[in-house]
Coordinates of C-alpha atoms and ligand atoms in Angstrom, one line a residue:
X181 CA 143.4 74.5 90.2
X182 CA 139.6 74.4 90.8
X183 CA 137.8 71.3 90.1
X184 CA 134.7 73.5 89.6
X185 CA 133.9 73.3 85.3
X186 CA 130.4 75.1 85.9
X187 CA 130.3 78.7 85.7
X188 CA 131.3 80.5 88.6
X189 CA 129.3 83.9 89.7
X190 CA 130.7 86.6 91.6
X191 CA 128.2 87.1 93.6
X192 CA 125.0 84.4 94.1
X193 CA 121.8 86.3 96.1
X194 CA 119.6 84.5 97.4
X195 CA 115.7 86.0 97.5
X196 CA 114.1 88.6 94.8
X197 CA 112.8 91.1 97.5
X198 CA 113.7 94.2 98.2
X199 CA 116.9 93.6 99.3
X200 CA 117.7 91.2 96.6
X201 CA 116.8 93.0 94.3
X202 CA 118.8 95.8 95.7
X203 CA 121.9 94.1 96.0
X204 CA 121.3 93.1 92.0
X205 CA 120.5 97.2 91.2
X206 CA 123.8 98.2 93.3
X207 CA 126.1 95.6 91.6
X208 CA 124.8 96.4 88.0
X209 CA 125.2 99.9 88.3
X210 CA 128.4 99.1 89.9
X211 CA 129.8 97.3 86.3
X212 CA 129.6 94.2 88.4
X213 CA 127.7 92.0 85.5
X214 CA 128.5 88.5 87.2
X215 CA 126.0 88.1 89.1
X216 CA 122.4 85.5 89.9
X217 CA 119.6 85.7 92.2
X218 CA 117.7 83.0 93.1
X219 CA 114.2 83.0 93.7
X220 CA 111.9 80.4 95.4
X221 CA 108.8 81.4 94.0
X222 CA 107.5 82.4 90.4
X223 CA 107.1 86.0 90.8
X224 CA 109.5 88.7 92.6
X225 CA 108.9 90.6 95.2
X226 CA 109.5 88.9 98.4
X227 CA 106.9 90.4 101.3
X228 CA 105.2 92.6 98.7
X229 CA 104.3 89.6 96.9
X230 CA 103.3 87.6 99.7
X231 CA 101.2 90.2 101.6
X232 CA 98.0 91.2 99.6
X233 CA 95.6 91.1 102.6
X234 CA 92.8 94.0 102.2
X235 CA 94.2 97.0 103.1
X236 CA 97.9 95.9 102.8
X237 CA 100.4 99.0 102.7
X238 CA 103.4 100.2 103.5
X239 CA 102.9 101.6 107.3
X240 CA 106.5 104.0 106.5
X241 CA 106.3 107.0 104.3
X242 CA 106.5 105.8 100.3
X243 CA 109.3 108.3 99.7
X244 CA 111.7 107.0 101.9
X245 CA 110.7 103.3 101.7
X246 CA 112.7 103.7 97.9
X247 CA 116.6 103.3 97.1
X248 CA 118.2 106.7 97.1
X249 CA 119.4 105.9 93.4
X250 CA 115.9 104.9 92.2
X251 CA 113.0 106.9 93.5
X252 CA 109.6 106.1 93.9
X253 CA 108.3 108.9 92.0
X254 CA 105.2 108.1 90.6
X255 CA 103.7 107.0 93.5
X256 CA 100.2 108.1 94.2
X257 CA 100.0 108.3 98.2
X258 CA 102.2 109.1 101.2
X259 CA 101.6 105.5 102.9
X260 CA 101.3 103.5 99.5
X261 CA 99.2 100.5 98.9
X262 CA 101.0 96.8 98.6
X263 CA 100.5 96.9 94.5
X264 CA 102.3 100.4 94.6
X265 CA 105.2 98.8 96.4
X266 CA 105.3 96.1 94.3
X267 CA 105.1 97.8 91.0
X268 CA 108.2 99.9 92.5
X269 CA 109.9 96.6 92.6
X270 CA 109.2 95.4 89.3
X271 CA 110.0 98.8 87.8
X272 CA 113.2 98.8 89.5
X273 CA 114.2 95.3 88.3
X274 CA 112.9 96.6 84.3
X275 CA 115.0 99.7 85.1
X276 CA 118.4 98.0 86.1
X277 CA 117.8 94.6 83.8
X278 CA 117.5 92.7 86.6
X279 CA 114.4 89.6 85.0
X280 CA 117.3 88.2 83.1
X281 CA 119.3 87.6 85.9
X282 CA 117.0 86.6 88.4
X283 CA 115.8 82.5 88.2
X284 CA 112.4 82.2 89.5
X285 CA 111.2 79.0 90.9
X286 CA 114.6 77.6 92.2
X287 CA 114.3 77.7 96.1
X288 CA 117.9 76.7 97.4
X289 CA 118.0 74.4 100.2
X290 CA 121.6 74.2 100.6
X291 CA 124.4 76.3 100.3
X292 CA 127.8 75.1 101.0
X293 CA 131.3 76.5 101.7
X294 CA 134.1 75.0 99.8
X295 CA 137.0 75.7 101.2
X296 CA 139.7 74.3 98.8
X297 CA 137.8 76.4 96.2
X298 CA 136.9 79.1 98.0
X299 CA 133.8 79.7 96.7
X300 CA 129.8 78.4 98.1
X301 CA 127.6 75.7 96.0
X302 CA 124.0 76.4 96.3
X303 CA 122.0 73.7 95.3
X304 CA 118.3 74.4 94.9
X305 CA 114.8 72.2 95.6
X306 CA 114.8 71.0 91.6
X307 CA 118.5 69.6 92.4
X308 CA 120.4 72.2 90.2
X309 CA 123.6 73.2 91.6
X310 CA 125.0 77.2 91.1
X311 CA 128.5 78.3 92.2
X312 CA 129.2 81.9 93.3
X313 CA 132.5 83.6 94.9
X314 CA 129.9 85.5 97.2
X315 CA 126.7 84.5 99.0
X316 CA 124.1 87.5 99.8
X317 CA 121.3 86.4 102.0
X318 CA 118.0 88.1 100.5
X319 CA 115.5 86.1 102.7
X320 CA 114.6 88.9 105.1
X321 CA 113.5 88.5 108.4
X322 CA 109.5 88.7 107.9
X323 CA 108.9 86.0 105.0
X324 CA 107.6 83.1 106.9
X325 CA 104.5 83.5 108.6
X326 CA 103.7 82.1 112.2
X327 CA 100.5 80.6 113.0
X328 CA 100.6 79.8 117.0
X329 CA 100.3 76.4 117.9
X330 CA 96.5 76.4 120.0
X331 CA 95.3 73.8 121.2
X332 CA 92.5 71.5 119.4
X333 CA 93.2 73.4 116.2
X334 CA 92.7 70.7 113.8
X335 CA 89.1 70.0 115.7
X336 CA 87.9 73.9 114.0
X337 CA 85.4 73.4 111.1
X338 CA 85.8 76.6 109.9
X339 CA 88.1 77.9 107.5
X340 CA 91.5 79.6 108.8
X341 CA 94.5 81.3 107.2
X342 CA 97.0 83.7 107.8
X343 CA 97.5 87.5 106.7
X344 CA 100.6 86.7 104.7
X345 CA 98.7 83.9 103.0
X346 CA 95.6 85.7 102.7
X347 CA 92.9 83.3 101.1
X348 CA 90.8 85.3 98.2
X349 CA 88.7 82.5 97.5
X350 CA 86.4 83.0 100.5
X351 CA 83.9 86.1 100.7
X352 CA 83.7 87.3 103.9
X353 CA 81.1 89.1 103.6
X354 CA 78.1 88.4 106.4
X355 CA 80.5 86.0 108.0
X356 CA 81.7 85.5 111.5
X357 CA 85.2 86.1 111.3
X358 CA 87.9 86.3 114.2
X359 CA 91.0 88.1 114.0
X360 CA 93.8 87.3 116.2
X361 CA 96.4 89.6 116.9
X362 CA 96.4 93.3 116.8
X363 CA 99.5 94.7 115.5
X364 CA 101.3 95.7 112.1
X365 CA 99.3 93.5 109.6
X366 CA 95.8 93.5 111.8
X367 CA 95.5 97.3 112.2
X368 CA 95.4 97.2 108.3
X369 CA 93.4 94.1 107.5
X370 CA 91.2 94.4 110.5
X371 CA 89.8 98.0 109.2
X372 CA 88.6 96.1 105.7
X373 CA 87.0 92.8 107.6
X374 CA 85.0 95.3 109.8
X375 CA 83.0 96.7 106.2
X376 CA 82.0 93.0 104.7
X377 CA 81.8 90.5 107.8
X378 CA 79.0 90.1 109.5
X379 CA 80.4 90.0 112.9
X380 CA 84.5 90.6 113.9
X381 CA 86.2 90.0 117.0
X382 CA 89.6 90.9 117.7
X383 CA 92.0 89.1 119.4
X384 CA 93.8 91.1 121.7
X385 CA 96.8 89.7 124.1
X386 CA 98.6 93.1 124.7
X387 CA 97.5 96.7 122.8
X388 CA 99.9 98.4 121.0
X389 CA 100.9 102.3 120.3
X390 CA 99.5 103.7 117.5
X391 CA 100.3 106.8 116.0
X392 CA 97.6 109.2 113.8
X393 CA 99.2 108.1 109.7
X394 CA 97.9 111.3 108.3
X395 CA 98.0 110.2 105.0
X396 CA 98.8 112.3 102.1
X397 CA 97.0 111.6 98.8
X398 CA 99.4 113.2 95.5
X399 CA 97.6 114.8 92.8
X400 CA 98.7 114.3 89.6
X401 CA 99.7 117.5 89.2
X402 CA 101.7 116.9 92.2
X403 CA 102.9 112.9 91.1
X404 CA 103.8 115.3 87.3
X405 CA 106.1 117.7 89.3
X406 CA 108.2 114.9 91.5
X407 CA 108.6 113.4 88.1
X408 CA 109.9 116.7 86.5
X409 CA 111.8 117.9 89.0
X410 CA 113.4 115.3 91.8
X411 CA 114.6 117.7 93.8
X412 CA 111.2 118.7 94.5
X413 CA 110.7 115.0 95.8
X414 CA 114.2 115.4 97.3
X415 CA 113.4 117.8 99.2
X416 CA 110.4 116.3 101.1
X417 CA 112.5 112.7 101.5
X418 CA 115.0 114.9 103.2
X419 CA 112.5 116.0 106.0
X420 CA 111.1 112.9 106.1
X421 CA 114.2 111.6 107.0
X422 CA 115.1 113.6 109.3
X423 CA 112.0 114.0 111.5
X424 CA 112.2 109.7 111.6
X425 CA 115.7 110.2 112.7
X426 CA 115.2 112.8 115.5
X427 CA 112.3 110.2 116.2
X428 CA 115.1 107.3 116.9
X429 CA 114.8 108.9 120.3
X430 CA 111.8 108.3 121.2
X431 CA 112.9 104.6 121.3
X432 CA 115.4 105.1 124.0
X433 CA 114.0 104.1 127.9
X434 CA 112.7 107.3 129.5
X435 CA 113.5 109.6 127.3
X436 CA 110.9 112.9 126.9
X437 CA 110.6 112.2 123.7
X438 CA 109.7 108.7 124.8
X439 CA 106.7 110.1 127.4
X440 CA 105.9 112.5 124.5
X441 CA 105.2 109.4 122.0
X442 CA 103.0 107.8 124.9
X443 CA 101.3 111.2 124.9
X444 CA 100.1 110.9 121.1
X445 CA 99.5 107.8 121.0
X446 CA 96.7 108.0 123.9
X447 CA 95.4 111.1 122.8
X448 CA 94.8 110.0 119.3
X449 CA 93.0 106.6 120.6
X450 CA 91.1 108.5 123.6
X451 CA 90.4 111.5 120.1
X452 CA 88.8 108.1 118.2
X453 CA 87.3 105.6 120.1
X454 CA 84.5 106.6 122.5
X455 CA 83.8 104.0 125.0
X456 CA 86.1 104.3 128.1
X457 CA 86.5 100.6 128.8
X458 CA 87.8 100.2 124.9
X459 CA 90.2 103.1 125.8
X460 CA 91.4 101.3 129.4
X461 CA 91.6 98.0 127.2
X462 CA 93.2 99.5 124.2
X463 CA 95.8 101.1 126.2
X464 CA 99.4 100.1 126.4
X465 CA 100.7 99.2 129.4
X466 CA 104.6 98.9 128.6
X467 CA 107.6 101.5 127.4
X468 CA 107.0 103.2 124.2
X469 CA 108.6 102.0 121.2
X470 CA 109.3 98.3 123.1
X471 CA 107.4 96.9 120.2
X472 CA 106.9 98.3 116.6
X473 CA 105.0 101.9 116.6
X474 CA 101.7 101.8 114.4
X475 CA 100.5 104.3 112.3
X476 CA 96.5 104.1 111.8
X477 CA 93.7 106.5 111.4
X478 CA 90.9 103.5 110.9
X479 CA 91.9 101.1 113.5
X480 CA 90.5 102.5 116.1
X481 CA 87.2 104.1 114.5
X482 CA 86.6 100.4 113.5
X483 CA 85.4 99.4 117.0
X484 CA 82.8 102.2 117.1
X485 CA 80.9 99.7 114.9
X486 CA 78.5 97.5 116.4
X487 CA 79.9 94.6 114.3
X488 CA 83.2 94.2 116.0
X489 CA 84.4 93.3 119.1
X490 CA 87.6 93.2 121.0
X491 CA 88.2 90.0 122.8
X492 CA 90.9 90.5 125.9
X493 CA 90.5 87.3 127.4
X494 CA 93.4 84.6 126.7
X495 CA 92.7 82.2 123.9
X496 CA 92.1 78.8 125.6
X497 CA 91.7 76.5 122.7
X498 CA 89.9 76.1 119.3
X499 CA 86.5 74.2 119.4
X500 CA 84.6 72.5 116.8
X501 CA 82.8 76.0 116.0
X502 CA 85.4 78.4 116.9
X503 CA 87.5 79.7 119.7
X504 CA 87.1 79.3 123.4
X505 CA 88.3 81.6 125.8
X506 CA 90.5 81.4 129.5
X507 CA 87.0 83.3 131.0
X508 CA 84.9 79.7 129.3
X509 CA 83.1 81.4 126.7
X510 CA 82.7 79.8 123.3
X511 CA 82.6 82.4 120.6
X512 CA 81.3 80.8 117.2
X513 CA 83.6 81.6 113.6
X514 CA 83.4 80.4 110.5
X515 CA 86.8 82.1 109.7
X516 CA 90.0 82.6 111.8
X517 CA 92.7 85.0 110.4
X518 CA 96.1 84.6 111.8
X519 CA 98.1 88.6 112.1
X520 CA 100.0 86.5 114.3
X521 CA 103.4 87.1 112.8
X522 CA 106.6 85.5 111.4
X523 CA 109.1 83.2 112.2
X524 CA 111.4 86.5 112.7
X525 CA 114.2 84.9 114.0
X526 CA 115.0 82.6 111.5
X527 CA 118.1 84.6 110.1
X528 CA 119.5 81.6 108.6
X529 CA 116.1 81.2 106.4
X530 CA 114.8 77.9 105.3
X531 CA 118.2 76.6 103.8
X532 CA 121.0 74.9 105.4
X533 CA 124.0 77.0 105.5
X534 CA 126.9 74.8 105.8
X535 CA 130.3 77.2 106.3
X536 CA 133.8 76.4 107.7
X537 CA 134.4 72.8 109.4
X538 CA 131.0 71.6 107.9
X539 CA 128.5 73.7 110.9
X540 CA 125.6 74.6 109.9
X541 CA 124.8 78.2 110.6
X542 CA 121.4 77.2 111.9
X543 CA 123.4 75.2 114.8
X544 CA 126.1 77.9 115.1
X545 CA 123.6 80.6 116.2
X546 CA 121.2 78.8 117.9
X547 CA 118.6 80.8 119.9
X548 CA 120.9 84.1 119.5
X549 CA 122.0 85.3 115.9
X550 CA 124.6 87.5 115.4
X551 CA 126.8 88.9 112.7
X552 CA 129.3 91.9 112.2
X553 CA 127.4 94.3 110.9
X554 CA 124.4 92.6 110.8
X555 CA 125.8 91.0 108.0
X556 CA 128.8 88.8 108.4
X557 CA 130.0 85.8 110.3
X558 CA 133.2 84.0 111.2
X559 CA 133.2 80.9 110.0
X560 CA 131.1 81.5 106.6
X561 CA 133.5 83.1 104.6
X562 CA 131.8 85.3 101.3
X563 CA 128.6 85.5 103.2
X564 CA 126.8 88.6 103.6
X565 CA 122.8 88.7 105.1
X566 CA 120.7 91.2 104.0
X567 CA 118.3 92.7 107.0
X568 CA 120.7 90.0 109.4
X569 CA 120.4 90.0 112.8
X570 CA 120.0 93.4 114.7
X571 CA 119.4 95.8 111.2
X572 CA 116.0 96.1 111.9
X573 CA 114.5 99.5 112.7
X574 CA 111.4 100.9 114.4
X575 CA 112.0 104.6 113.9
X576 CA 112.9 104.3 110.3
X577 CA 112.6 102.6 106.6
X578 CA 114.3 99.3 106.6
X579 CA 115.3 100.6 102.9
X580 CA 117.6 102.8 103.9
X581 CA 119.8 99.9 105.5
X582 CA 119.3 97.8 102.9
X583 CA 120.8 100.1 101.1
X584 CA 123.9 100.9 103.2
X585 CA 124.5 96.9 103.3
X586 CA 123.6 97.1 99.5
X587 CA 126.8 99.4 99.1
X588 CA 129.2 97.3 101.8
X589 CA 128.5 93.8 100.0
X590 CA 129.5 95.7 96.8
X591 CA 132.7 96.7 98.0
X592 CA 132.8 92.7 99.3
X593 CA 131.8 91.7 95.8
X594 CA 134.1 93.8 93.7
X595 CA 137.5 92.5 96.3
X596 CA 136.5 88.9 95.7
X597 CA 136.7 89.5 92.4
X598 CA 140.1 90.9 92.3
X599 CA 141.4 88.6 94.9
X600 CA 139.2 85.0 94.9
X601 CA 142.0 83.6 97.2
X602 CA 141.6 86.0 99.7
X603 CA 138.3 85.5 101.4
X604 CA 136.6 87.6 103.4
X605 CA 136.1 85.3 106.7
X606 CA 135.2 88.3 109.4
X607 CA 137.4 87.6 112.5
X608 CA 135.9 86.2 115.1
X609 CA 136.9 88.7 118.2
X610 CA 135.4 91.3 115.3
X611 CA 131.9 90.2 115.6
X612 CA 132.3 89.5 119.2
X613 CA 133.3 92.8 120.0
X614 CA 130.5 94.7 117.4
X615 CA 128.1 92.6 119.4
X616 CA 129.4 93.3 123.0
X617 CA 129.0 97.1 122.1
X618 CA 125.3 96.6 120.0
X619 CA 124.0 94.5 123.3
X620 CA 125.3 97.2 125.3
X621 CA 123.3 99.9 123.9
X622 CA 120.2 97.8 123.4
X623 CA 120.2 97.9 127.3
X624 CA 119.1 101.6 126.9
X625 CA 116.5 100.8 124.4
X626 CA 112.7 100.5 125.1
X627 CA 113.5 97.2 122.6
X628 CA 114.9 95.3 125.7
X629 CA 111.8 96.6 127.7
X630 CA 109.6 94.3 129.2
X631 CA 106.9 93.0 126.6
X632 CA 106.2 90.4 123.9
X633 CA 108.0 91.6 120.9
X634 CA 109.6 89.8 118.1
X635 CA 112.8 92.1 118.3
X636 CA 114.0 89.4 121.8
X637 CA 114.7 85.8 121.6
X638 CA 113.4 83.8 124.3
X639 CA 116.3 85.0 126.8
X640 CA 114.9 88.3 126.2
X641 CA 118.1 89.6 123.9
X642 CA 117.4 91.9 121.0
X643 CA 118.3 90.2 118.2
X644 CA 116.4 91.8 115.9
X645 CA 117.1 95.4 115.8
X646 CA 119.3 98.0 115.3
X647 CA 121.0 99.9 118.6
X648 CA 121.4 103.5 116.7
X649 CA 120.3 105.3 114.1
X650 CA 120.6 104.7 110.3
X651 CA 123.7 107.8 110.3
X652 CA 125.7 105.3 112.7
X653 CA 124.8 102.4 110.7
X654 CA 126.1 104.5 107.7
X655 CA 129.1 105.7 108.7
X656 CA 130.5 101.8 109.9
X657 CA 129.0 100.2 106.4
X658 CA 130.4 102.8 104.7
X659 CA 134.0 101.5 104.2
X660 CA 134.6 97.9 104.0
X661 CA 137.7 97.5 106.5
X662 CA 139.9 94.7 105.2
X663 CA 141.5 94.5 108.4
X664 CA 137.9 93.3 109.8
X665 CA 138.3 89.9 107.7
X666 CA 142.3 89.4 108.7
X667 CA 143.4 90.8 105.0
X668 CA 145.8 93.4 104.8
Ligands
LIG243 P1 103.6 90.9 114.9 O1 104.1 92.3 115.0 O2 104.5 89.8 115.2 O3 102.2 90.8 115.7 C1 101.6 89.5 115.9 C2 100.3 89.8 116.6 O4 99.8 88.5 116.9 C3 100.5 90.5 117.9 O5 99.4 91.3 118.2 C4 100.6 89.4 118.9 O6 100.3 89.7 120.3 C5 99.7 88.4 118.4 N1 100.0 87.0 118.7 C6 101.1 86.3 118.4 N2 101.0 85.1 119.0 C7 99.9 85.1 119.7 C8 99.2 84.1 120.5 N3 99.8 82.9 120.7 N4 98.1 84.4 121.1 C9 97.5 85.6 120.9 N5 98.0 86.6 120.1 C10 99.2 86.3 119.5 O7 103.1 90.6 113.3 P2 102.6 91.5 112.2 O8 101.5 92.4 112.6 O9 102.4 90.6 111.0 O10 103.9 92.4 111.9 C11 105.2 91.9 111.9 C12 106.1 93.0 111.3 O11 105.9 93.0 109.9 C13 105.8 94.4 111.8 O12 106.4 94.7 113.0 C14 106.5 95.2 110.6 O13 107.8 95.3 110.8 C15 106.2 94.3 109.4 N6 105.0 94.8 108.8 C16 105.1 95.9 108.0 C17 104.1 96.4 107.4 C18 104.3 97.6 106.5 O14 103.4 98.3 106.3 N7 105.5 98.0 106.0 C19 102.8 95.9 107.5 C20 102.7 94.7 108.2 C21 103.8 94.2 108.9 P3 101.4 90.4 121.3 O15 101.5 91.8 120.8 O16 100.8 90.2 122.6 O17 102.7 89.6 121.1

């Protein structure tokens, strides 16, 4: 007899973004009606809320960055802009109901296992408490931005911030503005900078491989006929997708495919930048596809202007003025932007997750997350991560795992609620074994090359992505095994 009087959901996710709000779509279309998400923060929208640097956009094609179910077809551009994605996001939570079930502002900081109920009790910053049968993680693995730790950083007069926490309250324009790091976020931010600052220098500790984006502007005519006919849109998604998956193998160690990536990569920087010691500094020097592939037409032009710099030299410390370098010089800012990343390891994100025997999941994983499926773990019984540990891709849209896990946790969802005492507590020699086979594969994999990348831990594993394609990862989500949790 449960002790529990407050209502009990089936299913409690945790985090409005896209996979939260995926998860919610999936079970509502499902007939599962049950169901809460929690969300820290007053709007929804997870990364696509956060990140509205200039130039923000989605760096993978718009139509397959979409659920299969709900398609982005009104979207005005190949590559679309950050208020595109996000307006697919609100669109999608109008079009599957989902503002009513979501509670903004109520950041959980704990969520707890309760064994003799079988069910987890989240309790959130404000001190409510929710109870739900199941527990989706929707926190992502790119939501809490990294600012390194320099030295002397507090002695800077200047004004800093990072990309993900972009400050629109100071005009750049004719100011000396540094930039530090070079990848994802930078080779779209750094492009806009360039046009209003005075002066930009780019911080650059290793260059990365960056593909031509080629991007497609619809007409309306065109955005018209994907809303008339779908197929039509289809039709293109289809291609899409499978030119990314044939890409997959471009990400394996020494593949041709692989040398054939390096290939167009340096002849599209050697086709836009024109001085040859830019090109020998803006040249990789590690295995295709190690770190995440960029796709940019207007990184490169940008230093052809005489307004921005690239800075190779180690960053020593901060000084009053600005930033001194390992080669002594003192470069003068009176802005600092940080493209310096996330905390992308984080799996557990920013609450304590208490399961089985009282452990907190932070202490369980340690340096090295796992979970069956990217998904599950012994030990937290119910609990299912969304974009968990090794899910991520570089050859393909994140979406369309979300969505396969989107599916599984349904399945998860729906059981629980036909069989509360029966949970779903993966078995341990499970997980051990999907990660034996993963970490295998990854050994293959330009990801466990030798670079900086935040797909390694410390150690150098890949924690962070995905060994196969998104078919494999379909066809083992597809089915929820009961044998995999020890019920028949
Ligand atoms: P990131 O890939 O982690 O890159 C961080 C950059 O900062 C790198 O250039 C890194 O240099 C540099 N850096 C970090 N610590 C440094 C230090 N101590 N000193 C000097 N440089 C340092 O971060 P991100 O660009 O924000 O992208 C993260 C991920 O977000 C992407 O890989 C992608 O999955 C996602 N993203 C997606 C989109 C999209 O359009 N969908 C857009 C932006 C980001 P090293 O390379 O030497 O480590």
């Amino acid at each position: 007899m449960s002790q529990i009087t407050d209502h009990i959901y089936d299913a409690i996710i945790v985090g409005a973004g896209y996979g939260g709000l995926g998860q919610g779509a999936q079970l509502t279309k499902d007939g599962v009606d049950n169901y809460l998400i929690l969300e820290g923060a007053d709007e929804l929208g997870g990364v696509w809320r956060d990140n509205d640097y200039p130039g923000a956009a989605c760096d993978t094609q718009a139509l397959i960055y979409c659920y299969s179910y709900f398609l982005n077809l009104g979207v005005s551009r190949m590559y679309a802009g950050r208020d595109e994605m996000l307006g697919y996001l609100k669109a999608m939570a109008d079009e599957f109901d989902l503002h009513d079930k979501i509670k903004l502002n109520s950041r959980v900081d704990r969520a707890e296992w309760l064994d003799e109920e079988n069910v987890w009790k989240f309790t959130t910053t404000g001190g409510d408490a929710y109870y739900g049968r199941s527990f989706v993680g929707g926190w992502g693995q790119l939501s809490k931005p990294k600012i390194p730790n320099f030295p002397n950083m507090d002695a800077f007069g200047g004004i800093m911030f990072h990309s993900a926490q972009w400050d629109h309250s100071v005009d750049l324009s004719g100011k000396k503005v540094a930039a530090i790091g070079n990848a994802a976020s930078a080779v779209q931010f750094v492009p806009e900078v360039a046009k209003v600052a005075a002066d930009l220098t780019v911080f650059q500790r290793s260059a990365n491989y960056i593909l031509p984006r080629n991007q497609i502007v619809f007409s309306e005519e065109e955005q018209q006929k994907f809303k008339e006919n779908p197929d039509s849109y289809r039709e293109i998604r289809q291609e899409i997708h499978d030119t990314r998956e044939a890409g997959f193998e471009r990400t394996r160690k020494g593949t041709e495919a692989a040398e054939e990536g390096v290939e167009q990569a340096i002849e599209h920087l050697r086709s836009q930048v024109n001085d040859p010691e830019l090109v020998k500094k803006l040249t990789p020097t590690y295995a295709f596809g190690c770190k995440r592939i960029l796709r940019s037409d207007e990184f490169y032009p940008t230093f052809n202007r005489e307004n921005v710099h690239l800075e190779t030299s180690a960053i020593e410390s901060f000084t009053e003025k600005g930033i001194r370098t390992t080669d002594g010089v003192e470069h003068e800012f009176d802005v600092v932007i940080f493209g310096t990343g996330f905390y992308s390891q984080e799996f557990q994100g920013d609450l304590a997750i208490i399961g089985r025997g009282g452990t907190d999941l932070r202490d369980r994983w340690g340096n090295s997350p796992e979970a069956y499926l990217g998904m599950a773990v012994d030990g937290y019984p119910n609990m299912f991560i969304l974009y968990g540990p090794n899910t991520n891709l570089n050859h393909h849209s994140v979406v369309a795992m979300l969505e396969a896990q989107n599916k599984y946790i349904r399945q998860a969802v729906e059981h629980l609620q036909q069989h509360p005492d029966q949970p779903l507590d993966v078995k341990a020699e499970v997980l051990r074994h999907f990660n034996d086979e993963i970490q295998q594969e990854l050994e293959q994999s330009a990801f466990s090359a030798d670079c900086s990348s935040w797909y390694k831990n410390e150690d150098g594993k890949v924690i962070n992505n995905w060994s196969g394609n998104v078919a494999e990862y379909h066809a083992l989500t597809e089915t929820l095994n009961l044998v995999d949790y020890g019920v028949k």
